[in-house]
mmCIF file of C-alpha atoms in Angstrom:
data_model
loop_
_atom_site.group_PDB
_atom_site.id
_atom_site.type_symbol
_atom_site.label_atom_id
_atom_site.label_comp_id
_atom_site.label_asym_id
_atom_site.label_seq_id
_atom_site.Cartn_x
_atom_site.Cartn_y
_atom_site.Cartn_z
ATOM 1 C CA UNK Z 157 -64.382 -14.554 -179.385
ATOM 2 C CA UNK Z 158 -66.694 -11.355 -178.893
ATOM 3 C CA UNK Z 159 -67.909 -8.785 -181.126
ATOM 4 C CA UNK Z 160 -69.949 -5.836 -180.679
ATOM 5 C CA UNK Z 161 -72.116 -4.616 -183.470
ATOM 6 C CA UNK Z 162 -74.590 -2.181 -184.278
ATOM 7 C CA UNK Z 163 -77.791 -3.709 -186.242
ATOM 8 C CA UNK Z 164 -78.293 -1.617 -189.715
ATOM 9 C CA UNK Z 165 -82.021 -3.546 -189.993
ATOM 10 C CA UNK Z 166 -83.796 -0.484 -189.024
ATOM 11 C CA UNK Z 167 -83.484 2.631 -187.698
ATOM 12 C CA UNK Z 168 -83.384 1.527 -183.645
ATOM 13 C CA UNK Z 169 -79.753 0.827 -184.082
ATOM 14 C CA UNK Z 170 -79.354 -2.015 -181.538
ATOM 15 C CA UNK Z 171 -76.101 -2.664 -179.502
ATOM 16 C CA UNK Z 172 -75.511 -6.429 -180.272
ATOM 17 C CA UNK Z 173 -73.133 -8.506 -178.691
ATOM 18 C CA UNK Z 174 -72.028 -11.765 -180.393
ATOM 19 C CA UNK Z 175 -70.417 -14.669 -178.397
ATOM 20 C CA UNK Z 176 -68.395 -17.511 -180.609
ATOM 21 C CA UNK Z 177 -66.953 -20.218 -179.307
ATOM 22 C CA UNK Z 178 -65.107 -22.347 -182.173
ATOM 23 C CA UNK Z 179 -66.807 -20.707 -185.205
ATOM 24 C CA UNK Z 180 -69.948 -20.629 -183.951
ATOM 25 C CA UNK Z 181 -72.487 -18.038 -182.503
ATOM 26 C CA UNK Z 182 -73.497 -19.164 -179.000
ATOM 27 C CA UNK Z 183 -75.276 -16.337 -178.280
ATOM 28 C CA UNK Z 184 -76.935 -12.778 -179.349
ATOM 29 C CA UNK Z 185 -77.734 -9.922 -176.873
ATOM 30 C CA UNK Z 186 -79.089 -6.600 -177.005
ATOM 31 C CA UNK Z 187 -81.305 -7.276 -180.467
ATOM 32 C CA UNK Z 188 -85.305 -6.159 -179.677
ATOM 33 C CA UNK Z 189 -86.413 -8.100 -182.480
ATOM 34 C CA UNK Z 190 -85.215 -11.315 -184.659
ATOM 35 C CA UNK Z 191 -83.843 -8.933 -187.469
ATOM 36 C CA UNK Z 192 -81.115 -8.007 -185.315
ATOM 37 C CA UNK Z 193 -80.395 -11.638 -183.976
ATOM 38 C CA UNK Z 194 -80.254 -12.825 -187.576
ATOM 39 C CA UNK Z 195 -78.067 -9.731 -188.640
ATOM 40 C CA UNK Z 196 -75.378 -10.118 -185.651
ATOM 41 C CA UNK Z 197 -75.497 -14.095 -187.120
ATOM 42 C CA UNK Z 198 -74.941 -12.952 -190.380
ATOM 43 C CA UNK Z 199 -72.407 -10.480 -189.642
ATOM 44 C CA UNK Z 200 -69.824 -12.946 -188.202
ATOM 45 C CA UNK Z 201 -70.134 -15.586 -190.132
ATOM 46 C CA UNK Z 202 -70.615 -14.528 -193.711
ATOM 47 C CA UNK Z 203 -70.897 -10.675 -194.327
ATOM 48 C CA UNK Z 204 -73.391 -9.431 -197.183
ATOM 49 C CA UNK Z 205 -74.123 -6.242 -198.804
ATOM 50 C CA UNK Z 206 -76.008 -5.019 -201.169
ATOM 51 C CA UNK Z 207 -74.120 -2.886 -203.900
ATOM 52 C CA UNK Z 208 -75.749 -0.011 -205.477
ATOM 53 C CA UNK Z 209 -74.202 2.406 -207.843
ATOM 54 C CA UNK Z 210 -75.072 4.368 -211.267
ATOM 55 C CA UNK Z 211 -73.903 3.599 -214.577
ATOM 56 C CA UNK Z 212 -74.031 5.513 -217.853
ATOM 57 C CA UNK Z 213 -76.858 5.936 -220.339
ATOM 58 C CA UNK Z 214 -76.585 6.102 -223.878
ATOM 59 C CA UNK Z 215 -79.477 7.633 -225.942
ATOM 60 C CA UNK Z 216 -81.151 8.416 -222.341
ATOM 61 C CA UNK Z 217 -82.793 11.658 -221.529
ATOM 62 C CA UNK Z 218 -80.828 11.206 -218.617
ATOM 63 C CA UNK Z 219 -76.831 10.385 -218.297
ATOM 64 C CA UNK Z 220 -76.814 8.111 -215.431
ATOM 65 C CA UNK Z 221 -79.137 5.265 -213.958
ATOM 66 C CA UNK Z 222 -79.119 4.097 -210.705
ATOM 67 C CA UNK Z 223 -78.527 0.622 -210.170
ATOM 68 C CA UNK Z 224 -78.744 -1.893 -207.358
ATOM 69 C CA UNK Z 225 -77.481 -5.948 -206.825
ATOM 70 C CA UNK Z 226 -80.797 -7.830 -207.245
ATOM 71 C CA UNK Z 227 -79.451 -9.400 -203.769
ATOM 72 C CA UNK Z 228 -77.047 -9.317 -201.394
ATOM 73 C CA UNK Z 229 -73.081 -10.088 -202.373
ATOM 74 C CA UNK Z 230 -70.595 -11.482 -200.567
ATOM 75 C CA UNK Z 231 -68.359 -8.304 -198.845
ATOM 76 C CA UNK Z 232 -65.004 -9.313 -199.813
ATOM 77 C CA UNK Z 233 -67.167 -9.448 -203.619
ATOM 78 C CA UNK Z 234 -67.691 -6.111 -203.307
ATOM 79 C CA UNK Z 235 -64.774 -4.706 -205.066
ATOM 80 C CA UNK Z 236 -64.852 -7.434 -208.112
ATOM 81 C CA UNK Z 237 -68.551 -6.357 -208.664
ATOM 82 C CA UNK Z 238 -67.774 -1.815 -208.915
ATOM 83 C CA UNK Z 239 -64.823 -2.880 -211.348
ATOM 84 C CA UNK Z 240 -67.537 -5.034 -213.913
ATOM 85 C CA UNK Z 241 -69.700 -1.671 -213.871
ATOM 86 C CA UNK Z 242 -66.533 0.349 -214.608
ATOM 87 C CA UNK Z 243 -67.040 0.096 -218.375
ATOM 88 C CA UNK Z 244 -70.629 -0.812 -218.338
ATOM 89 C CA UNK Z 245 -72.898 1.706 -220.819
ATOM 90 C CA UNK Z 246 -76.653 0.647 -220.921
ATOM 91 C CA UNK Z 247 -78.666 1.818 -224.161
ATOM 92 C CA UNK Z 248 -81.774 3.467 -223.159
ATOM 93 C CA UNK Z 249 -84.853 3.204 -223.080
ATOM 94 C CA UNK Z 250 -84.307 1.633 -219.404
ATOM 95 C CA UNK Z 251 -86.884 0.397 -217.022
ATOM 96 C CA UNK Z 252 -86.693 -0.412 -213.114
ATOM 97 C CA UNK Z 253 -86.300 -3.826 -212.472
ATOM 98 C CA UNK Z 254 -84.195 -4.500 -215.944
ATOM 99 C CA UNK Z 255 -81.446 -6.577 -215.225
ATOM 100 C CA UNK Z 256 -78.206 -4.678 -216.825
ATOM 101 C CA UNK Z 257 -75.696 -7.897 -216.481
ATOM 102 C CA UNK Z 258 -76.721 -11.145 -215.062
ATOM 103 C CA UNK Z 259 -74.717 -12.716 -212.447
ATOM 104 C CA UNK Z 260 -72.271 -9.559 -212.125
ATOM 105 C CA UNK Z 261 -68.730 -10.967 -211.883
ATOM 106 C CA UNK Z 262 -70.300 -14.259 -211.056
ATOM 107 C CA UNK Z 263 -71.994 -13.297 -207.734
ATOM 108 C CA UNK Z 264 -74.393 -14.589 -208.218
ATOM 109 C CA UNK Z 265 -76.033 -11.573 -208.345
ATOM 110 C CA UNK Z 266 -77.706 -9.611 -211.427
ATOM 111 C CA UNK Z 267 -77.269 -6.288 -211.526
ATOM 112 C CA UNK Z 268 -80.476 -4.549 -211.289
ATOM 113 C CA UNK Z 269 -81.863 -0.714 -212.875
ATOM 114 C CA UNK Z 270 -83.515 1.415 -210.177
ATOM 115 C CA UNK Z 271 -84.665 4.254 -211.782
ATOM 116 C CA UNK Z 272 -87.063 4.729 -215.779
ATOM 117 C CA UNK Z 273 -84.677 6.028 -218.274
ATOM 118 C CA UNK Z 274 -86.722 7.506 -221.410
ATOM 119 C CA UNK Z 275 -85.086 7.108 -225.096
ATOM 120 C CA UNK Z 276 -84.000 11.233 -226.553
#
């Protein structure tokens, strides 16, 4: 099996092409730096991404904060982890880096605040 990809690393955008023969990558091309080898690797055998979204504030000077997955989540996880935020409401005062639910809809993940939210 082949697969072409483009590497999301950084903003060079590599063409990578993945060869895998029974499951496994036998080989990486077009990457001009590791990232991209260990992206293309990643890619086709266990997809990641990192979920970010905003959820409501209550008692915030602002409505919404912007949250983030404190890591990666598995991409067919993606969906169970947007419906535990849909009737999430976080009390302010909120600072970056609080963790708004641990281990979001067991992920393995904690859901993470990006953004200062000051009390009214």
């Amino acid at each position: 099996m082949e697969r072409d990809l483009i590497c999301i690393n950084c903003p060079m955008g590599c063409n990578l092409h993945v060869v895998m023969e029974k499951g496994e990558v036998v080989s990486v091309t077009g990457n001009t730096c590791p990232r991209g080898k260990a992206y293309a690797i990643t890619e086709v055998t266990h997809p990641v991404r990192m979920v970010t979204s905003i959820v409501p504030v209550s008692d915030g000077n602002i409505a919404m904060v912007s949250c983030k997955t404190s890591q990666p989540v598995d991409k067919g996880m993606i969906f169970d982890v947007t419906r535990a935020m849909k009737n999430l409401v976080v009390k302010a005062p909120v600072h970056i880096g609080d963790v708004l639910v641990e281990n979001i809809a067991g992920s393995g993940a904690d859901l993470v605040a990006t953004k200062n939210i000051d009390r009214i």
